[in-house]
mmCIF file of C-alpha atoms in Angstrom:
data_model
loop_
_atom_site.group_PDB
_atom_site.id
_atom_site.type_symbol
_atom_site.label_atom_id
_atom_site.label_comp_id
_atom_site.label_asym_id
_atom_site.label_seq_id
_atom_site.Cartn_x
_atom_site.Cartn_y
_atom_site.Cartn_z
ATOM 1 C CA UNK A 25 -16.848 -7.136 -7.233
ATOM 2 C CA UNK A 26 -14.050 -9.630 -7.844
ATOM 3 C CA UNK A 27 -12.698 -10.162 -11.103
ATOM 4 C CA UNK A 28 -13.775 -13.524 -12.775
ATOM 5 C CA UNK A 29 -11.058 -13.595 -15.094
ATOM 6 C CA UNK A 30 -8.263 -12.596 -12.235
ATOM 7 C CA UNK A 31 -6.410 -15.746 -11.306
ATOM 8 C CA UNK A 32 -6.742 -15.301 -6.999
ATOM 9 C CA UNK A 33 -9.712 -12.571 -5.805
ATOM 10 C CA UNK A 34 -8.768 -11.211 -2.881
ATOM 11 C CA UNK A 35 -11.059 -9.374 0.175
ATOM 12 C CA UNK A 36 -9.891 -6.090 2.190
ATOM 13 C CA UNK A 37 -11.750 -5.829 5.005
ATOM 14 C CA UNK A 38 -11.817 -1.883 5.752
ATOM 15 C CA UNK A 39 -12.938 0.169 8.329
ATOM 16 C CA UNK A 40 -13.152 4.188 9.317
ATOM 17 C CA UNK A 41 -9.465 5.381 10.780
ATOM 18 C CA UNK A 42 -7.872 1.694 9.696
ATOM 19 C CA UNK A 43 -4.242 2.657 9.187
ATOM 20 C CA UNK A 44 -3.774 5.021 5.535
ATOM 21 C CA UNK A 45 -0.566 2.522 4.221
ATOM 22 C CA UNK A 46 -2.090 -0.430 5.794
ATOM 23 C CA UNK A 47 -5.082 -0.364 3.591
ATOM 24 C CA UNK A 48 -3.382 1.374 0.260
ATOM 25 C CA UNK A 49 -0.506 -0.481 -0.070
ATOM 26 C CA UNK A 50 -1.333 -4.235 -0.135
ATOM 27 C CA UNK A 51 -4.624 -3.043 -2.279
ATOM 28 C CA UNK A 52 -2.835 -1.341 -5.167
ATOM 29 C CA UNK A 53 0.119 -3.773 -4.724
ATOM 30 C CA UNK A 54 -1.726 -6.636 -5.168
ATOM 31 C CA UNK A 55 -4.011 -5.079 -7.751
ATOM 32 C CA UNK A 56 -0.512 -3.996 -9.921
ATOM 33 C CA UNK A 57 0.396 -7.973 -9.458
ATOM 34 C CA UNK A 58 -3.093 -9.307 -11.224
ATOM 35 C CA UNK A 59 -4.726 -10.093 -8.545
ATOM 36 C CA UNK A 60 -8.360 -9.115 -7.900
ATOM 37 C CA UNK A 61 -8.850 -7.003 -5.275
ATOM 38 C CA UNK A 62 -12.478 -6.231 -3.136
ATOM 39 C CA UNK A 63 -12.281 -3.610 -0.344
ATOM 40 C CA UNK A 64 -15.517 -3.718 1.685
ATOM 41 C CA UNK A 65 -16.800 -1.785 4.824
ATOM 42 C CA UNK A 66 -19.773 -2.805 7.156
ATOM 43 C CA UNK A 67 -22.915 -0.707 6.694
ATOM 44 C CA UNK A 68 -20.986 0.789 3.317
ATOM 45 C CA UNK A 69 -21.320 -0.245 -0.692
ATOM 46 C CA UNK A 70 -19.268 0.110 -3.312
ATOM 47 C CA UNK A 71 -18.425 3.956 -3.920
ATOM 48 C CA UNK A 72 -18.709 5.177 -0.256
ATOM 49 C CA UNK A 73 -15.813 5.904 1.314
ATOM 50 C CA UNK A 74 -13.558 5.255 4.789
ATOM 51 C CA UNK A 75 -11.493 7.785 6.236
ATOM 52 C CA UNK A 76 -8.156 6.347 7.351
ATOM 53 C CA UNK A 77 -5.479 7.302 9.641
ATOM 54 C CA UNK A 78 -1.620 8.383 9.552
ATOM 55 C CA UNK A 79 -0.667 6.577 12.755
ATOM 56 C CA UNK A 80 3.211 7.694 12.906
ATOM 57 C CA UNK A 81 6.154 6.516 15.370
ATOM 58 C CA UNK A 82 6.937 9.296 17.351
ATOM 59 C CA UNK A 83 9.511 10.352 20.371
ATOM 60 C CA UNK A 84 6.233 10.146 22.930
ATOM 61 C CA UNK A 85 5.198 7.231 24.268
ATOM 62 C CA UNK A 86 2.908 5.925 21.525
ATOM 63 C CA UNK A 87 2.115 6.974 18.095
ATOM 64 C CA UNK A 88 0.587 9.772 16.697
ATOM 65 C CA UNK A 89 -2.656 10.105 14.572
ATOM 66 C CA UNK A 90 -3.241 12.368 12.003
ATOM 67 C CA UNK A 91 -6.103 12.461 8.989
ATOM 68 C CA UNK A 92 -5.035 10.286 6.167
ATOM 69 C CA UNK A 93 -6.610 10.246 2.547
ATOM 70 C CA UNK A 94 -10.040 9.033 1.851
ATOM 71 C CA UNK A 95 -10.252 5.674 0.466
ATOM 72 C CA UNK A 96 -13.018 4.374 -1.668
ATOM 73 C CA UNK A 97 -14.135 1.255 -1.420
ATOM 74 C CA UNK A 98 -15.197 -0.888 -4.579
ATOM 75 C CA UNK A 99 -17.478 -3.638 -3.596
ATOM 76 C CA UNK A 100 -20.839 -3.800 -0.866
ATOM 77 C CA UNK A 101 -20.238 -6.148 2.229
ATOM 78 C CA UNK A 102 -23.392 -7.342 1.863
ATOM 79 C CA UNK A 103 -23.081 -8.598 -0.962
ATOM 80 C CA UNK A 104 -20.035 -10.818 0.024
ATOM 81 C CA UNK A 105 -19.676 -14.596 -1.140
ATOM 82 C CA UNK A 106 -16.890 -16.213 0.970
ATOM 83 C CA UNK A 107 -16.396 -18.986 -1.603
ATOM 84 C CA UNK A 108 -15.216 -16.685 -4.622
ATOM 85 C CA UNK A 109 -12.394 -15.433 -2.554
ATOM 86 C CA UNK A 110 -8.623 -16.902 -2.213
ATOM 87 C CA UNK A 111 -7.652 -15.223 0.660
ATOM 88 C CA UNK A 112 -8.202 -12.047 3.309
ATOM 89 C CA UNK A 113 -6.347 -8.967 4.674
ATOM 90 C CA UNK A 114 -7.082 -7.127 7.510
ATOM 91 C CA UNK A 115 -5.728 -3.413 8.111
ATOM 92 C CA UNK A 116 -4.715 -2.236 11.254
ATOM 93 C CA UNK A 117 -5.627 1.398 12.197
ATOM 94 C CA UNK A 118 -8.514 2.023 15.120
ATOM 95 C CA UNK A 119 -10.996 0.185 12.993
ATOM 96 C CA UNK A 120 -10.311 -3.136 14.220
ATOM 97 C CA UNK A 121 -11.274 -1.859 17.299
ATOM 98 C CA UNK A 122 -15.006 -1.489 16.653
ATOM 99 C CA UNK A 123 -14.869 -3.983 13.616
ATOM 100 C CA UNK A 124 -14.091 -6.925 16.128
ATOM 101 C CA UNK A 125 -17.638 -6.372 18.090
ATOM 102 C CA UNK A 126 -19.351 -6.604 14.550
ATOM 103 C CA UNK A 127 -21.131 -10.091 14.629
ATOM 104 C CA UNK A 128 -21.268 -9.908 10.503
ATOM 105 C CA UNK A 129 -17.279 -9.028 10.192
ATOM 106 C CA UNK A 130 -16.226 -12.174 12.918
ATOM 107 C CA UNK A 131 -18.784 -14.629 10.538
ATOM 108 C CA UNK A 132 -16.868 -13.451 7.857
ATOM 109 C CA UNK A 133 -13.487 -13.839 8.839
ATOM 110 C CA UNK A 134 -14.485 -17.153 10.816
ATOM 111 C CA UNK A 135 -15.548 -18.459 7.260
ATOM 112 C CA UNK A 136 -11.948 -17.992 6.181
ATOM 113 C CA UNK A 137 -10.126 -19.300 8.932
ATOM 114 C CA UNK A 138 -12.401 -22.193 8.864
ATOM 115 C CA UNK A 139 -11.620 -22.809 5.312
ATOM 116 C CA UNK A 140 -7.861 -22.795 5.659
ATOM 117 C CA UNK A 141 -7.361 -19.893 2.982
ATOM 118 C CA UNK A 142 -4.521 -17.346 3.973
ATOM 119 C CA UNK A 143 -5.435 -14.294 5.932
ATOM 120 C CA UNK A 144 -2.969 -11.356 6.439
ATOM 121 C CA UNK A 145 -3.343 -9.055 9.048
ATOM 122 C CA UNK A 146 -1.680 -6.551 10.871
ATOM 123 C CA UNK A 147 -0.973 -4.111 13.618
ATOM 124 C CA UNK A 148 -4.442 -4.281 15.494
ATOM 125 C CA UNK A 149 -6.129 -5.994 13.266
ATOM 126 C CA UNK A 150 -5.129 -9.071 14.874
ATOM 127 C CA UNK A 151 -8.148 -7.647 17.466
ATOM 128 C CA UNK A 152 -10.697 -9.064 15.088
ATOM 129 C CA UNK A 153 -8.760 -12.749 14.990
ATOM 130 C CA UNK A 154 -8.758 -12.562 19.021
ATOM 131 C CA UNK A 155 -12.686 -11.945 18.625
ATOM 132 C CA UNK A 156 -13.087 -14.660 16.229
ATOM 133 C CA UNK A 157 -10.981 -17.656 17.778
ATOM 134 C CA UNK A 158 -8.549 -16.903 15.165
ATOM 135 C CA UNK A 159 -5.801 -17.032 17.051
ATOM 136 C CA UNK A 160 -5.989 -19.893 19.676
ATOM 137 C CA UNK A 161 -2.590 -22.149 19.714
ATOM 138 C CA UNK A 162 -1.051 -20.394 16.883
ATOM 139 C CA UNK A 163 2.228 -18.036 16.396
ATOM 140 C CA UNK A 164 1.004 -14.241 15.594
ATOM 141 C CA UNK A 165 2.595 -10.983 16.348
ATOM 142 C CA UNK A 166 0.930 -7.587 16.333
ATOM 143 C CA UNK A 167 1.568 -3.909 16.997
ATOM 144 C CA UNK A 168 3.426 -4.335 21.147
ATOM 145 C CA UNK A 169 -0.043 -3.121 22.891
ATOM 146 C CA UNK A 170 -2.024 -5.812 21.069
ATOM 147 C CA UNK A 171 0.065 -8.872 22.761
ATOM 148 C CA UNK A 172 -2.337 -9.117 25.882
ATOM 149 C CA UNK A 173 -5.762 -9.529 23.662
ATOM 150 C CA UNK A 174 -3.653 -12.257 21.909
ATOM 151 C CA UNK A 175 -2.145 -14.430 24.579
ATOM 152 C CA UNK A 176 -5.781 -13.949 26.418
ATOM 153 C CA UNK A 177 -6.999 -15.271 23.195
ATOM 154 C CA UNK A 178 -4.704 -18.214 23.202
ATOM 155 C CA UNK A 179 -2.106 -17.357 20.778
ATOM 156 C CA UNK A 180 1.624 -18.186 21.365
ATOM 157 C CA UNK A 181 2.922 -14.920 21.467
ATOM 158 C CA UNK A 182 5.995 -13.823 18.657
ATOM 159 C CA UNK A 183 7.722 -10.625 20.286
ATOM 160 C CA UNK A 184 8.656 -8.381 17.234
ATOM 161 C CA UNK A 185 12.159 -7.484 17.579
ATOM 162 C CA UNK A 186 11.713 -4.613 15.003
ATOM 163 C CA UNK A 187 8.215 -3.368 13.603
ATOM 164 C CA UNK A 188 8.790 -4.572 10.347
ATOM 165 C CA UNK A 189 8.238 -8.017 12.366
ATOM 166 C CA UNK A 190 6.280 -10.802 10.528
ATOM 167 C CA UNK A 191 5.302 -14.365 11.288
ATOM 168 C CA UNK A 192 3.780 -17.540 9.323
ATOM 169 C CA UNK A 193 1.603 -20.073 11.121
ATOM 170 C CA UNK A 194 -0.032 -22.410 8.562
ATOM 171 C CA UNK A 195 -2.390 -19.828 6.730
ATOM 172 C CA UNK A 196 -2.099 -17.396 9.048
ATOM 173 C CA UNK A 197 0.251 -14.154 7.952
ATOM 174 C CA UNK A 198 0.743 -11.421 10.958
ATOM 175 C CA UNK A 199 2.890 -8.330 10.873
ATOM 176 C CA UNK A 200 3.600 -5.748 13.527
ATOM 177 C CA UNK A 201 2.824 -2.570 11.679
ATOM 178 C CA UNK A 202 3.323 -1.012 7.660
ATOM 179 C CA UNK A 203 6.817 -0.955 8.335
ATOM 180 C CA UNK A 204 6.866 -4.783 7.680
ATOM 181 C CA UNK A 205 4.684 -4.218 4.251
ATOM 182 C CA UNK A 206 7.426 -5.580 1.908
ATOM 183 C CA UNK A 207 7.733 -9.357 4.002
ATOM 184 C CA UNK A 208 4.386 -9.010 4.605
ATOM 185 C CA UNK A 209 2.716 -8.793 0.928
ATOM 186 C CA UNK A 210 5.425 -11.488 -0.123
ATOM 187 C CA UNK A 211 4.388 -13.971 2.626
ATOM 188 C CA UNK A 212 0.413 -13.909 1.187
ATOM 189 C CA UNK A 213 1.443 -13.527 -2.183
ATOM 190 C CA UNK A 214 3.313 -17.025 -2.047
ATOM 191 C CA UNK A 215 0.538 -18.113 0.213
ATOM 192 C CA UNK A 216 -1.850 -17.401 -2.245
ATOM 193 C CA UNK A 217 0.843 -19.817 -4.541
ATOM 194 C CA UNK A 218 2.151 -16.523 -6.278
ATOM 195 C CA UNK A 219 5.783 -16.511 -7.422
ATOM 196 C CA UNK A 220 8.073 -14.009 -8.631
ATOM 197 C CA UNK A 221 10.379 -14.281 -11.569
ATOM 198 C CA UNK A 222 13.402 -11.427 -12.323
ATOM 199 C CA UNK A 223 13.194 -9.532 -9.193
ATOM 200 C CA UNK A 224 16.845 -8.822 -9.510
ATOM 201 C CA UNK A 225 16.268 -5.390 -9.937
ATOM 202 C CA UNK A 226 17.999 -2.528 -8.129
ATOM 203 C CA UNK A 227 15.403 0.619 -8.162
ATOM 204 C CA UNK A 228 16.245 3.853 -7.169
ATOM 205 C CA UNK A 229 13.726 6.728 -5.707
ATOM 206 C CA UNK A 230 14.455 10.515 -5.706
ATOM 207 C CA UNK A 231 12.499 11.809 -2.789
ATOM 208 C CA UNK A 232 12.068 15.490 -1.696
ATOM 209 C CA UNK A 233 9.960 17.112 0.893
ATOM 210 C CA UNK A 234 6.412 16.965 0.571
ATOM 211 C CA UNK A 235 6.359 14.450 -2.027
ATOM 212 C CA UNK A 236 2.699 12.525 -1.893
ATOM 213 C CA UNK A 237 2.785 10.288 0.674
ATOM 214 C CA UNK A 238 1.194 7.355 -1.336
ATOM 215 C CA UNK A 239 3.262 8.018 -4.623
ATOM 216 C CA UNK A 240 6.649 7.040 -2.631
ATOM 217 C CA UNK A 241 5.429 4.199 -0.386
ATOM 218 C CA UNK A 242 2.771 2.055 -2.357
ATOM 219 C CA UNK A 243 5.686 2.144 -5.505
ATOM 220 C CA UNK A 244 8.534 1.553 -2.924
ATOM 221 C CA UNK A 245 6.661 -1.196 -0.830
ATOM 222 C CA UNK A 246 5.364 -3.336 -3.853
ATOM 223 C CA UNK A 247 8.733 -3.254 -5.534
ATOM 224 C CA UNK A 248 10.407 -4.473 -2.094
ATOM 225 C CA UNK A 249 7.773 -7.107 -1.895
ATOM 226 C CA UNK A 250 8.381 -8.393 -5.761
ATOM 227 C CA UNK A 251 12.279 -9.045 -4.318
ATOM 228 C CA UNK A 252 13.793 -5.549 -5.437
ATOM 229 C CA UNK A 253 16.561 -4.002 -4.051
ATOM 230 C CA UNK A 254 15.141 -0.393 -3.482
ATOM 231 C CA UNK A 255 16.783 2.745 -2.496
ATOM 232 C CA UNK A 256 15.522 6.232 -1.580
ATOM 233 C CA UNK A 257 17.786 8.983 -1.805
ATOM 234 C CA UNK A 258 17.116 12.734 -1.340
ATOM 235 C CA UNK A 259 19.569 15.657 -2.148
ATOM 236 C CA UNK A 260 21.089 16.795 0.931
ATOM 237 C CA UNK A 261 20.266 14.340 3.084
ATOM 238 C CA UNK A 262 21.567 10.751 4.089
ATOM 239 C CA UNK A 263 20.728 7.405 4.644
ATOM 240 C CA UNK A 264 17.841 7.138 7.837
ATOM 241 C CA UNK A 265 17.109 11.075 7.296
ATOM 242 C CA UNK A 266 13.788 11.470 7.048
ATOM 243 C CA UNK A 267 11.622 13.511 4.304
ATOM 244 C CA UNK A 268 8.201 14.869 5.397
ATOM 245 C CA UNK A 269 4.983 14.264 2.909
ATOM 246 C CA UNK A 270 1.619 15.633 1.529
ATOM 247 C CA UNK A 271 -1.271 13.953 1.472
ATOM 248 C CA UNK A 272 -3.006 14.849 -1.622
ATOM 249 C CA UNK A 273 -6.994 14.200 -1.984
ATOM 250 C CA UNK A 274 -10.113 14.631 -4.277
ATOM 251 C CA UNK A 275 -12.813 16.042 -2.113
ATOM 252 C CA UNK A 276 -15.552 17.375 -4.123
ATOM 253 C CA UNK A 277 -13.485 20.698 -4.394
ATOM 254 C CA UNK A 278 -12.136 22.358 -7.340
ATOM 255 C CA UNK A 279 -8.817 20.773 -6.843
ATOM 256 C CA UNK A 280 -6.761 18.620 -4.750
ATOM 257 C CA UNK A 281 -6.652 19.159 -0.805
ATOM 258 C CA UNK A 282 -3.441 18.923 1.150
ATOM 259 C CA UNK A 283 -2.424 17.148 4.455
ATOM 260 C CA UNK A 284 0.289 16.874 6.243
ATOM 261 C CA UNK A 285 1.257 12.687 5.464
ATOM 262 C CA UNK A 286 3.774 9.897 6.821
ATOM 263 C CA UNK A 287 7.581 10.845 7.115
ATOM 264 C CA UNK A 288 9.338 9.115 4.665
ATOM 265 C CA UNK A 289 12.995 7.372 5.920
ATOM 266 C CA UNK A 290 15.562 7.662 3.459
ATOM 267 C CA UNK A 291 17.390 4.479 2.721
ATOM 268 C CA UNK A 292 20.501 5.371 1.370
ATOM 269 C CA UNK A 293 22.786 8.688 0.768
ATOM 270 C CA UNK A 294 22.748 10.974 -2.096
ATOM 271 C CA UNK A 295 26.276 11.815 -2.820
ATOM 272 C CA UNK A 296 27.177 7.950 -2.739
ATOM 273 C CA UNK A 297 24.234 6.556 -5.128
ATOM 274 C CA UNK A 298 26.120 5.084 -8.951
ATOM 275 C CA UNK A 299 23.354 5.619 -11.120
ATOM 276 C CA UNK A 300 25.466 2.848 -13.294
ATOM 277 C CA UNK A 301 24.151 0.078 -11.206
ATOM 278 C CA UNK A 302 20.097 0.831 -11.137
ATOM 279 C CA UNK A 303 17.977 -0.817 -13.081
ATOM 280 C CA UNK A 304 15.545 2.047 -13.048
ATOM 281 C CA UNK A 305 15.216 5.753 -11.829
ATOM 282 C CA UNK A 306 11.811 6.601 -10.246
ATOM 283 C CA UNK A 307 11.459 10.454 -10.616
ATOM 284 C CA UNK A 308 8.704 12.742 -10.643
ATOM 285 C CA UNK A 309 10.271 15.457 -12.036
ATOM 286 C CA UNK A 310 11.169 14.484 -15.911
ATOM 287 C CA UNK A 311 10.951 17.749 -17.258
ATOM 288 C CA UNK A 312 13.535 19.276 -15.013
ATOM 289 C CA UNK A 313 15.685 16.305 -16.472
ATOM 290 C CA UNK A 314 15.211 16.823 -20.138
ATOM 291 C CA UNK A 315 13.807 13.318 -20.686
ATOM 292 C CA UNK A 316 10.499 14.516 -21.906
ATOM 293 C CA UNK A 317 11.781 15.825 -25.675
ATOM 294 C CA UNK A 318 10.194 13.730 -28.446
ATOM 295 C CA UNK A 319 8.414 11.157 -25.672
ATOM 296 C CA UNK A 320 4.306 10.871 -25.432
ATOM 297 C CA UNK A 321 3.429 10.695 -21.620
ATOM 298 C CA UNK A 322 0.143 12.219 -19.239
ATOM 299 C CA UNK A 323 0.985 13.360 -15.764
ATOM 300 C CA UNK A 324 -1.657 15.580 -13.513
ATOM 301 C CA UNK A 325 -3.885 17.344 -15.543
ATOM 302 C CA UNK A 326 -1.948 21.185 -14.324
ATOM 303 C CA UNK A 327 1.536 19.838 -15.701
ATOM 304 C CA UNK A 328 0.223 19.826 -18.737
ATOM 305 C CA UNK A 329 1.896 22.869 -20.437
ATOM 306 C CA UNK A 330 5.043 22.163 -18.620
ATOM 307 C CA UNK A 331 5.105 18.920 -20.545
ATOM 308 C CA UNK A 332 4.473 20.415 -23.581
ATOM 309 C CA UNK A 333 6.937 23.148 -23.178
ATOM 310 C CA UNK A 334 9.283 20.345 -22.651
ATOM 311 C CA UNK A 335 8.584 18.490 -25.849
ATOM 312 C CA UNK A 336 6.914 15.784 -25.217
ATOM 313 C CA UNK A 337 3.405 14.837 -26.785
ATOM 314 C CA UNK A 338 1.067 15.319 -24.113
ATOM 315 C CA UNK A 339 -1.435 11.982 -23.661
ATOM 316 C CA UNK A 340 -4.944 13.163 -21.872
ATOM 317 C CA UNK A 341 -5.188 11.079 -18.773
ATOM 318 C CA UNK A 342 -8.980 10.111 -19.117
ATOM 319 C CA UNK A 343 -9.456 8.928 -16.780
ATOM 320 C CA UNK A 344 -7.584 10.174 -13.913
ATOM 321 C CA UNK A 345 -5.971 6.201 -13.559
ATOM 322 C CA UNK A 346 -4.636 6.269 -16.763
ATOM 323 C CA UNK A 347 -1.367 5.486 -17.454
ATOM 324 C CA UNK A 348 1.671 5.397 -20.438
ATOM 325 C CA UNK A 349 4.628 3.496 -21.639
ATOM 326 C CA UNK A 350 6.870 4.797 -24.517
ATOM 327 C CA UNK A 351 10.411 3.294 -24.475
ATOM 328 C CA UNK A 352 11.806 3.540 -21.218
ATOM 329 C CA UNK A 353 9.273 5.647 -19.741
ATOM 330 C CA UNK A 354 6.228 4.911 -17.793
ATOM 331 C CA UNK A 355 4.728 8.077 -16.644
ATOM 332 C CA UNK A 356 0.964 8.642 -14.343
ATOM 333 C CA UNK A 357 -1.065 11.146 -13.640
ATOM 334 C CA UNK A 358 -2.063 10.653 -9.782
ATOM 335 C CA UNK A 359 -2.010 8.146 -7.466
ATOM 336 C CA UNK A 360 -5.250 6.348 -8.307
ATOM 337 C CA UNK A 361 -3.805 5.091 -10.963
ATOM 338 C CA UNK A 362 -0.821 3.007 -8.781
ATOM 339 C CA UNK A 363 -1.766 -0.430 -10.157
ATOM 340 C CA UNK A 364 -1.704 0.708 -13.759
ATOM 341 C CA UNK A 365 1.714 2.233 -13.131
ATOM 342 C CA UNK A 366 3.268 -0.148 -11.569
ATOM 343 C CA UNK A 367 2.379 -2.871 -13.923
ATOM 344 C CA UNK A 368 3.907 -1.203 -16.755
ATOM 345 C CA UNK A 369 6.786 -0.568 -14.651
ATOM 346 C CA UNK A 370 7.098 -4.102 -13.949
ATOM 347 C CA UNK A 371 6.744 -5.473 -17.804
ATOM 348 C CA UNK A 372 9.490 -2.833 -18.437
ATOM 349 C CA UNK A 373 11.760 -4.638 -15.880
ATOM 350 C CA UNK A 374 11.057 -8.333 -16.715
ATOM 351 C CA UNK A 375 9.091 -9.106 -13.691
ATOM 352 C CA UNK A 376 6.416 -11.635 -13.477
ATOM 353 C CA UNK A 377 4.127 -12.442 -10.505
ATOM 354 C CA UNK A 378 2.584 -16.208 -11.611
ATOM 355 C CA UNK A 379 -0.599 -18.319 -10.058
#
């Protein structure tokens, strides 16, 4: 449950096959920026989990669906108190599309329209808002097929030129897909009267293919949506190439399962990046660099020995989450432990999120 001594508790509202980056990212991004963060699922407690989707743009006529990761939610819907929460986000994905005939999840969300606290939501989550009379006389946009259900339900329409679209109406924070994320999370941050000091930071990512899906976009999004200028680069490839991911999971079986994830788009070219003018590398690979010698850092449990080969004085990550700063480096273990990571990251660059 929320976080009493957090300064703004925040509610997910999460559903089976909601969107896999619509759910992850504003969760651990807002979790790595203090807030308290409550991701509940009708008929589900805390512990159970909802299987999300990797809905991906494609050359067809509409998007493509694959299996995302599991995600685990940490609080009970039943148990819900409107009144200890500051705001609301709502994932896109299919669940929205069983969510918003849910009597329970339209009380709840009518509750926080009726109170004036900011809701974010996006894609089709905007469905639910048409259910609830969210949406009557006020600017929204949504994923393109959504816009009937809206103007039906009375809202002015806001065409999104590109789907990183987003719009503010009073309270009201809509984006037209995870492509948006980084506008998106800064629009209910500041609604939530968050503000950012020393996001002058220029961050660069080396990429490669089959990288985990979450490990580049939750750390690329949230840095974008603290005010960072972020590039990706990849070697042999260009700005608006694309790299391909893994999704990698904990499923009750003796190690991590892989899926095929998002495609990652590049945002800048690899023979032109000046390491001289970034803040901060984000690699994955230190040991192939030789940074590791004399530094104490964790990383996934079966990197171990390469780690210590390298040098370094391996730190147990127990648990899983757990993560290290010594000097200049911040170094993780797996993806669980986003919010930890990029926390640390964030104290090493000077950057403050303030209620």
């Amino acid at each position: 449950m929320a976080n009493s001594r957090a300064q703004r508790n925040v509610l997910i509202l999460c559903g089976d096959y909601m969107e896999d980056y619509e759910a992850m990212v504003p969760f651990q991004a807002l979790l790595a920026y203090g807030v308290s963060v409550d991701a509940v699922c009708p008929g589900k407690k805390a512990g159970d989990i909802c299987r999300t989707a990797i809905q991906q743009f494609s050359r067809h006529q509409t998007y493509s669906e694959l299996r995302g990761h599991n995600f685990t939610l940490n609080a009970t819907f039943d148990a819900i108190e409107v009144s200890k929460y500051d705001g609301l986000v709502i994932p896109g994905g299919r669940a929205p599309e069983y969510l918003a005939m849910n009597e329970s999840v339209i009380d709840l969300v009518n509750k926080f329209s009726n109170s004036g606290k900011p809701i974010a939501s996006i894609c089709h989550g905007q469905l639910i808002l048409a259910t609830a009379g969210s949406v009557k006389g006020r600017k929204c946009t949504a994923y393109p097929s959504v816009k009937p259900v809206l103007v039906a339900a009375g809202a002015h329409w806001v065409e999104p030129e590109t789907m990183a679209a987003c719009t503010l109406d009073g309270n009201l924070i809509t984006g037209a897909s995870y492509r948006g994320h980084p506008e998106y999370i800064q629009l209910f941050v500041k609604a939530l009267g968050g503000t950012v000091n020393g996001s002058d930071k220029r961050i660069l990512f080396l990429c490669g293919d089959y990288m985990e899906d979450y490990e580049v976009m939750v750390p690329f999004q949230s840095l974008q949506a603290l005010g960072c200028h972020v590039d990706a680069i990849c070697p042999k490839k260009a700005a608006h190439d694309k790299c391909p991911t893994a999704v990698h999971d904990f499923e009750g079986d003796q190690t991590y399962s892989e899926k095929t994830g998002h495609d990652f788009t590049l945002t800048a070219d690899f023979e032109g990046s000046k390491a001289s003018s970034i803040n901060l590398p984000w690699t994955t690979d230190f040991v192939a660099a030789g940074v590791l010698k004399g530094k104490k850092c964790t990383a996934y449990p079966a990197v171990k020995l390469n780690v210590v080969l390298a040098g370094a004085t391996w730190l147990e990550p127990d648990p899983i989450d757990r993560c290290f700063t010594d000097g200049n480096l911040v170094t993780g273990a797996a993806w669980p432990g986003h919010p930890e990571f990029i926390s640390q990251l964030m104290a090493l660059l000077g950057i403050q999120v303030l209620f």
